[in-house]
XYZ file of C-alpha atoms in Angstrom:
191
model
C 24.686 18.929 -43.786
C 21.682 18.925 -41.528
C 23.658 16.343 -39.511
C 27.036 18.720 -39.500
C 24.665 21.469 -38.450
C 22.894 19.951 -35.817
C 26.800 18.664 -34.101
C 28.053 22.809 -34.635
C 24.794 23.847 -32.812
C 25.789 21.273 -29.868
C 28.965 22.337 -29.612
C 28.506 26.317 -29.559
C 26.396 25.107 -27.154
C 29.393 23.042 -24.771
C 31.129 26.009 -25.805
C 29.210 28.777 -24.177
C 30.727 30.395 -20.950
C 29.559 27.593 -18.916
C 29.586 30.187 -15.621
C 26.787 31.731 -17.105
C 23.097 31.067 -14.790
C 20.907 30.732 -17.239
C 18.129 28.248 -16.335
C 15.678 27.667 -19.376
C 13.062 24.982 -19.798
C 13.869 22.405 -21.874
C 13.029 18.515 -22.852
C 14.757 15.581 -21.939
C 14.273 14.923 -25.386
C 16.455 17.948 -26.640
C 19.243 16.712 -24.530
C 19.155 13.071 -25.408
C 19.219 14.253 -28.857
C 22.214 16.664 -28.036
C 23.637 13.894 -26.092
C 23.953 11.364 -28.505
C 25.046 13.953 -31.312
C 28.041 14.387 -30.003
C 29.078 10.669 -29.027
C 27.813 9.596 -32.228
C 31.196 9.447 -33.758
C 32.650 7.340 -30.659
C 29.593 5.114 -30.415
C 29.940 4.369 -33.409
C 33.951 3.017 -33.158
C 33.459 1.191 -30.619
C 31.153 -0.716 -31.691
C 28.002 -0.336 -29.379
C 24.066 0.846 -30.050
C 22.135 3.088 -27.497
C 18.599 2.412 -26.610
C 17.113 4.653 -24.898
C 14.671 3.878 -21.861
C 11.636 6.273 -21.139
C 7.438 6.812 -21.157
C 6.318 7.369 -24.656
C 2.997 9.022 -23.256
C 5.550 11.645 -21.168
C 6.573 15.027 -21.999
C 8.797 15.481 -19.214
C 10.585 19.209 -18.803
C 13.655 20.252 -17.219
C 14.402 23.642 -15.978
C 18.012 24.143 -15.621
C 21.409 24.422 -18.202
C 20.681 22.100 -20.555
C 24.377 22.532 -21.850
C 25.726 21.225 -18.293
C 23.469 17.968 -18.369
C 24.712 17.338 -21.631
C 28.101 17.349 -20.718
C 27.296 14.837 -17.698
C 25.348 12.172 -20.347
C 28.202 12.277 -22.378
C 30.859 11.678 -19.816
C 28.847 8.752 -18.733
C 28.487 7.921 -22.016
C 32.377 7.924 -22.453
C 32.718 5.827 -19.215
C 30.325 3.097 -20.981
C 31.948 2.713 -24.293
C 35.379 2.761 -22.401
C 33.971 0.029 -20.355
C 32.764 -1.978 -23.310
C 36.048 -0.709 -25.671
C 36.738 -4.193 -26.486
C 33.583 -5.899 -26.287
C 30.907 -3.101 -28.150
C 27.327 -4.167 -27.518
C 24.275 -2.100 -25.681
C 24.320 1.303 -23.432
C 20.474 2.333 -22.483
C 19.747 5.531 -21.221
C 16.752 5.000 -18.813
C 14.368 7.460 -17.715
C 12.030 7.401 -15.142
C 10.584 8.835 -11.960
C 8.981 8.166 -8.762
C 6.874 11.066 -6.227
C 9.961 12.802 -5.870
C 12.480 12.540 -8.472
C 13.739 11.918 -11.564
C 16.309 9.509 -12.827
C 18.654 9.525 -15.636
C 21.014 6.029 -15.468
C 23.159 5.186 -17.677
C 23.460 0.919 -17.719
C 26.479 -0.739 -19.652
C 27.904 -4.033 -19.810
C 30.894 -3.238 -19.277
C 33.590 -4.210 -16.724
C 32.049 -2.534 -13.622
C 33.757 -0.354 -10.894
C 35.726 -2.472 -8.877
C 35.081 -1.670 -5.275
C 37.404 0.119 -3.727
C 37.069 2.775 -6.332
C 33.138 2.442 -6.583
C 33.732 3.312 -2.969
C 35.144 6.755 -4.321
C 34.380 7.351 -7.653
C 33.005 11.152 -7.118
C 36.035 12.215 -5.443
C 38.731 14.339 -7.418
C 41.739 11.746 -9.212
C 39.441 8.996 -8.341
C 39.693 6.369 -11.283
C 39.091 2.700 -12.704
C 40.790 3.622 -16.093
C 44.642 3.757 -15.169
C 46.727 6.144 -16.862
C 43.765 6.617 -19.892
C 41.665 8.440 -16.682
C 42.513 11.823 -15.135
C 39.098 11.046 -12.120
C 37.892 14.121 -13.197
C 34.793 13.739 -15.153
C 32.637 11.931 -12.639
C 34.231 14.031 -9.675
C 32.713 17.380 -12.011
C 29.326 15.749 -12.882
C 28.613 14.988 -9.395
C 29.159 18.890 -8.647
C 27.119 19.811 -11.580
C 24.362 17.694 -10.700
C 24.510 18.855 -7.106
C 25.531 22.586 -8.381
C 23.446 23.358 -10.692
C 20.375 20.494 -10.451
C 20.239 20.215 -7.026
C 21.018 16.809 -8.030
C 23.083 13.901 -6.583
C 24.588 11.094 -8.511
C 25.916 7.560 -7.664
C 27.172 4.453 -9.232
C 26.992 0.554 -8.589
C 27.763 -2.560 -10.086
C 25.584 -3.746 -12.372
C 24.236 -8.014 -11.636
C 25.700 -9.944 -14.347
C 28.591 -7.626 -14.981
C 28.787 -3.694 -15.957
C 27.587 -0.809 -13.911
C 24.457 1.860 -13.850
C 25.181 5.521 -13.432
C 22.371 7.315 -11.521
C 21.143 11.151 -11.494
C 18.409 12.526 -9.958
C 17.131 15.891 -9.437
C 14.307 16.907 -7.729
C 10.554 17.362 -8.758
C 10.863 20.657 -8.340
C 12.762 21.716 -11.191
C 10.875 19.050 -13.415
C 7.512 19.226 -15.063
C 6.088 16.073 -16.658
C 3.175 16.258 -19.366
C 1.009 13.279 -20.452
C 1.263 13.766 -24.707
C -1.381 12.117 -26.861
C 0.017 8.848 -28.327
C -0.867 8.244 -32.404
C -2.962 5.393 -33.071
C -1.721 1.957 -31.988
C 1.027 2.781 -29.857
C 0.264 1.851 -26.440
C 1.895 4.530 -23.481
C 3.783 1.372 -21.475
C 5.663 1.043 -24.842
C 9.003 2.232 -24.194
C 10.914 4.839 -27.000
């Protein structure tokens, strides 16, 4: 019942009026939790596992609309699951930053994106899924990241197969706090 309650809360957030400009402060951890809840069934059915790679010694807070970012991450995960649907395996969400941007990358080991599609992937009606895709997911995700987070998205093929889709958000919308780690946990260990 706790799982169902979490799902209902996450779905209610997604169904909220997305035209509102309610900006709140939320943690990357909360955003990831909601994204994983919404994608759990799809991950299990595909044989894919999710790995989160981020620095445990930092708490990352963002200013913006959490449900919009959950929607974008859900879309990227759904695309990665589709790309790996016949092979299963690991999908990685990597969170890091430099002195200017917070980066969120979704990495898979699927089929990759044909170069002619990759050049136009963030334009409407461009898809590598044939009749299984609308071409709107990445287009809308890019619009959300640009419009709601003043950020950018990109896509590239991975060496050895698969793809990486990334988001970069200016640090003006991000606050990073150092957190105390439990005994025995090193700051360079990943979650």
